[in-house]
Coordinates of N, CA and C in Angstrom, one line a residue:
Q29 N 70.5 117.4 324.4 CA 69.5 118.4 324.1 C 69.9 119.7 323.8
V30 N 69.5 120.3 322.7 CA 70.2 121.8 322.4 C 69.1 122.7 323.1
Q31 N 69.5 123.7 323.8 CA 68.7 124.7 324.1 C 69.1 126.0 323.7
L32 N 68.2 127.1 323.4 CA 68.6 128.4 323.0 C 67.6 129.2 324.0
V33 N 68.1 130.2 324.6 CA 67.6 131.1 325.4 C 67.9 132.4 325.2
E34 N 66.7 133.2 324.8 CA 66.9 134.5 324.4 C 66.7 135.3 325.3
S35 N 67.3 136.6 325.5 CA 67.2 137.6 326.5 C 67.1 139.1 325.8
G36 N 66.8 140.1 326.6 CA 67.1 141.5 326.0 C 65.9 142.0 325.5
G37 N 64.8 141.6 325.1 CA 63.5 141.9 324.7 C 63.1 143.0 325.7
G38 N 62.1 143.9 325.5 CA 61.5 144.8 326.3 C 60.7 146.0 325.4
L39 N 60.2 146.9 326.2 CA 59.5 148.1 325.7 C 60.5 149.2 325.6
V40 N 60.3 149.9 324.3 CA 61.3 150.9 323.9 C 60.5 151.7 323.0
Q41 N 60.8 153.1 323.2 CA 60.3 154.1 322.1 C 60.9 154.2 320.8
T42 N 60.1 154.8 320.0 CA 60.4 154.7 318.3 C 61.8 155.8 318.3
G43 N 62.8 155.0 317.6 CA 64.0 155.5 317.7 C 65.2 154.9 318.6
G44 N 64.6 154.1 319.6 CA 65.4 153.6 320.3 C 66.2 152.6 320.1
S45 N 66.9 151.7 321.1 CA 67.6 150.5 320.9 C 67.4 149.8 321.9
L46 N 67.9 148.4 321.6 CA 67.7 147.1 322.3 C 68.8 146.1 321.8
R47 N 69.2 145.2 322.6 CA 70.3 144.4 322.3 C 69.6 142.8 322.7
L48 N 69.5 142.1 321.7 CA 68.9 140.6 322.1 C 70.2 139.9 322.1
S49 N 70.1 138.7 323.0 CA 71.2 137.9 323.2 C 70.5 136.3 323.1
C50 N 71.3 135.4 322.7 CA 70.8 134.1 322.6 C 71.9 133.2 323.2
A51 N 71.5 132.4 324.1 CA 72.8 131.6 324.5 C 72.4 130.2 324.1
V52 N 73.4 129.5 323.5 CA 73.2 128.2 323.1 C 73.8 127.1 324.1
S53 N 73.0 126.3 324.6 CA 73.8 125.1 325.5 C 73.1 123.6 324.9
G54 N 74.1 122.9 325.5 CA 73.8 121.4 325.2 C 74.3 120.8 324.2
R55 N 75.2 121.5 323.1 CA 76.0 120.8 322.2 C 77.0 121.7 321.8
T56 N 77.6 121.5 320.9 CA 78.8 122.4 320.7 C 77.9 123.3 319.6
F57 N 78.4 124.7 319.8 CA 78.1 125.9 318.8 C 78.8 125.9 317.7
R58 N 79.7 124.9 317.4 CA 80.7 125.0 316.0 C 79.8 124.5 314.8
G59 N 80.1 125.3 313.9 CA 79.5 125.1 312.5 C 78.1 125.5 312.4
Y60 N 77.4 126.1 313.4 CA 75.9 126.4 313.2 C 75.9 127.8 312.7
T61 N 74.8 127.8 311.7 CA 74.3 129.0 311.4 C 73.3 129.5 312.3
M62 N 73.4 130.8 312.8 CA 72.5 131.2 313.7 C 71.6 132.3 313.1
G63 N 70.3 132.1 313.5 CA 69.3 133.1 312.8 C 68.4 133.9 313.9
W64 N 67.8 135.0 313.4 CA 67.0 135.5 314.1 C 65.7 136.0 313.4
F65 N 64.4 135.2 313.8 CA 63.2 135.5 313.2 C 62.3 136.2 314.0
R66 N 61.4 136.9 313.5 CA 60.4 137.5 314.5 C 59.0 137.3 313.8
Q67 N 57.9 137.5 314.9 CA 56.4 137.2 314.5 C 55.8 138.2 315.3
A68 N 55.1 138.9 314.5 CA 54.1 139.9 315.2 C 52.7 139.1 315.1
P69 N 51.8 139.9 315.7 CA 50.4 139.4 315.9 C 49.8 139.2 314.6
E70 N 49.0 137.9 314.4 CA 48.3 137.7 313.2 C 49.2 137.8 311.8
K71 N 50.5 137.8 312.1 CA 51.5 137.8 310.9 C 52.3 136.5 310.9
E72 N 52.9 135.9 309.8 CA 53.7 135.0 309.7 C 55.0 135.4 310.2
R73 N 55.8 134.3 310.6 CA 57.4 134.2 311.2 C 58.0 134.7 309.9
E74 N 58.9 135.7 310.3 CA 59.7 136.2 309.1 C 61.1 136.3 309.6
F75 N 61.9 136.2 308.4 CA 63.5 136.3 308.6 C 63.9 137.7 309.1
V76 N 64.6 137.6 310.1 CA 65.4 139.1 310.4 C 66.8 139.2 310.0
A77 N 67.6 138.3 310.4 CA 69.2 138.2 310.4 C 69.9 137.0 310.6
A78 N 70.8 136.6 310.0 CA 71.4 135.3 310.2 C 73.0 135.6 310.1
I79 N 73.7 134.7 310.8 CA 75.4 134.8 310.8 C 75.7 133.6 310.6
K80 N 76.6 133.2 309.7 CA 77.2 131.7 309.5 C 78.4 131.7 310.6
W81 N 78.9 130.3 310.7 CA 80.0 130.3 311.7 C 81.2 130.8 311.0
S82 N 81.3 131.2 310.0 CA 82.4 132.2 309.4 C 82.4 133.7 309.8
G83 N 81.1 133.9 310.2 CA 81.0 135.2 310.3 C 80.3 136.1 309.5
T84 N 79.9 135.6 308.3 CA 79.2 136.4 307.4 C 77.8 136.5 307.8
P85 N 77.3 137.9 307.7 CA 75.9 138.3 308.2 C 75.1 138.2 306.9
Y86 N 73.9 138.1 307.3 CA 72.6 138.3 306.1 C 71.5 139.1 307.0
Y87 N 71.0 139.8 306.3 CA 69.8 140.8 306.8 C 68.6 140.9 305.9
A88 N 67.6 140.9 306.5 CA 66.3 141.2 305.6 C 66.2 142.5 305.3
D89 N 65.9 143.1 304.0 CA 65.9 144.3 303.7 C 65.3 145.5 304.7
S90 N 64.0 144.7 305.4 CA 63.6 145.8 306.3 C 64.5 146.3 307.5
V91 N 65.5 145.5 307.7 CA 66.3 145.9 308.9 C 67.5 146.3 308.6
K92 N 68.2 146.2 307.4 CA 69.4 146.4 306.9 C 69.8 148.0 307.1
G93 N 70.9 148.1 307.8 CA 71.4 149.3 308.4 C 70.9 149.7 309.5
R94 N 69.9 149.0 310.0 CA 69.5 149.3 311.7 C 69.9 148.5 312.7
F95 N 69.8 146.8 312.1 CA 70.2 145.9 312.9 C 71.5 145.5 312.7
T96 N 72.4 144.8 313.7 CA 73.3 144.3 313.5 C 73.6 142.8 314.1
I97 N 73.8 141.9 313.5 CA 74.3 140.5 314.0 C 75.6 140.3 314.2
S98 N 75.8 139.6 315.3 CA 77.0 139.1 315.6 C 77.2 137.9 316.6
R99 N 78.2 137.3 316.9 CA 78.3 136.0 317.7 C 79.7 135.8 318.2
D100 N 79.6 135.5 319.5 CA 80.9 135.1 320.4 C 81.0 133.6 320.4
N101 N 81.6 133.2 319.4 CA 81.8 131.6 319.5 C 82.4 130.9 320.9
A102 N 83.0 131.8 321.5 CA 83.6 131.4 322.6 C 82.7 131.3 323.9
K103 N 81.6 132.1 323.7 CA 80.5 132.1 324.8 C 79.3 131.4 324.3
N104 N 79.4 130.9 323.0 CA 78.1 130.2 322.4 C 77.0 131.0 322.5
T105 N 77.2 132.2 322.0 CA 76.2 133.4 322.1 C 76.1 134.2 320.9
V106 N 74.9 134.5 320.4 CA 74.7 135.4 319.3 C 73.9 136.4 319.8
Y107 N 74.0 137.8 319.1 CA 73.5 138.9 319.6 C 72.8 139.8 318.4
L108 N 71.9 140.4 318.8 CA 71.1 141.2 317.6 C 70.9 142.6 318.0
Q109 N 71.7 143.5 317.8 CA 71.9 144.9 318.0 C 70.7 145.5 317.3
M110 N 69.7 146.3 317.9 CA 68.7 146.9 317.0 C 68.6 148.2 317.3
N111 N 68.9 149.1 316.4 CA 68.9 150.5 316.7 C 67.6 151.2 315.7
S112 N 67.5 152.4 316.2 CA 66.6 153.1 315.2 C 65.2 152.2 315.0
L113 N 64.8 151.9 316.2 CA 63.6 150.9 316.2 C 62.4 151.7 315.8
K114 N 61.4 150.9 315.0 CA 60.4 151.5 314.7 C 58.9 150.8 315.4
P115 N 57.7 151.1 315.3 CA 56.8 150.5 315.6 C 56.5 149.2 314.9
E116 N 56.7 149.1 313.6 CA 56.7 147.9 312.7 C 57.5 146.8 313.2
D117 N 58.8 147.2 314.1 CA 59.5 146.1 314.5 C 59.0 145.3 315.8
T118 N 57.8 145.8 316.3 CA 57.2 145.0 317.4 C 56.9 143.6 317.0
A119 N 57.3 142.6 317.7 CA 57.1 141.5 317.5 C 57.7 140.6 318.5
V120 N 57.5 139.1 318.7 CA 58.4 138.2 319.3 C 59.4 138.0 318.5
Y121 N 60.5 137.8 319.1 CA 61.7 137.6 318.2 C 62.3 136.2 318.9
Y122 N 62.8 135.3 318.0 CA 63.0 134.3 318.1 C 64.7 133.7 317.6
C123 N 65.4 133.1 318.4 CA 66.8 132.6 317.9 C 66.7 131.4 317.5
A124 N 67.4 131.0 316.4 CA 67.5 129.6 315.9 C 69.0 129.2 315.3
A125 N 69.0 127.9 315.5 CA 70.3 127.3 315.2 C 70.3 126.1 314.3
G126 N 71.0 126.2 313.5 CA 70.9 125.2 312.1 C 72.3 124.7 311.7
G127 N 72.4 123.6 311.0 CA 73.4 123.0 310.4 C 73.1 122.6 309.1
G128 N 72.1 122.9 308.5 CA 71.7 122.5 307.3 C 72.1 123.3 306.3
V129 N 71.6 123.0 305.1 CA 71.9 123.9 303.6 C 70.9 124.6 303.3
G130 N 71.0 125.2 302.3 CA 70.0 126.1 301.9 C 69.8 127.6 302.3
S131 N 68.8 128.3 302.0 CA 68.9 129.8 302.1 C 68.9 130.0 303.6
V132 N 69.5 131.1 304.2 CA 69.7 131.3 305.7 C 68.4 132.0 306.1
G133 N 67.5 132.4 305.0 CA 66.2 133.3 305.3 C 65.0 132.2 305.6
L134 N 65.3 131.1 305.1 CA 64.1 129.9 305.5 C 64.3 129.2 306.7
S135 N 63.0 129.2 307.3 CA 62.9 128.8 308.8 C 63.2 127.1 308.8
T136 N 63.0 126.6 307.6 CA 63.3 125.2 307.5 C 64.6 124.7 307.7
R137 N 65.7 125.7 307.4 CA 67.2 125.4 307.6 C 67.3 125.2 309.0
Y138 N 66.7 125.5 310.0 CA 67.1 125.8 311.4 C 66.5 124.5 312.1
D139 N 67.5 124.0 313.0 CA 66.9 122.7 313.8 C 66.5 122.9 315.3
Y140 N 66.8 123.9 315.7 CA 66.6 124.4 317.1 C 66.2 125.8 317.2
W141 N 65.1 126.0 318.0 CA 64.6 127.5 318.5 C 64.5 127.7 319.8
G142 N 64.5 128.8 320.0 CA 64.3 129.6 321.3 C 62.8 129.6 321.7
Q143 N 62.4 130.0 322.8 CA 60.8 130.2 323.3 C 60.6 131.7 322.8
G144 N 61.5 132.5 322.4 CA 61.3 133.8 322.1 C 61.3 135.0 323.1
T145 N 61.5 136.1 322.7 CA 61.5 137.4 323.5 C 60.7 138.5 323.0
Q146 N 59.8 139.3 323.7 CA 59.0 140.2 323.2 C 59.7 141.6 323.0
V147 N 59.5 141.9 321.7 CA 60.2 143.5 321.6 C 58.6 144.5 321.3
T148 N 58.6 145.3 322.1 CA 57.4 146.3 321.9 C 58.3 147.6 321.5
V149 N 57.7 148.5 320.4 CA 58.1 149.8 320.1 C 56.9 150.5 320.2
S150 N 57.0 151.4 321.1 CA 55.9 152.5 321.1 C 56.0 153.7 320.2
S151 N 55.0 154.2 319.5 CA 55.2 155.5 318.7 C 54.9 156.6 319.6

């Protein structure tokens, strides 16, 4: 059974920073594309960022230049460094792992999901 556990969420002021972590356990991390999605109240879940096993990153336009995704394959962990946070970044952030094909921005690509961590940005 694969488990993804997110951490690092919290309350921050506009312009602040947070770093989310997602630890993967239960099977090899190798080969998986890791993604971060978010869901704000009464909105659809949306893609934030992803990183392939090779280390190639992908970002939603809304976070490009502010967020950085990285992975430590030795620790089976993926990170999301979030800088210059805005109130519209407020959401529950989910980590996902997938070995499928298709766009990294589609939730259907991912097989495993974490429980989510709340990020709240105050104005």
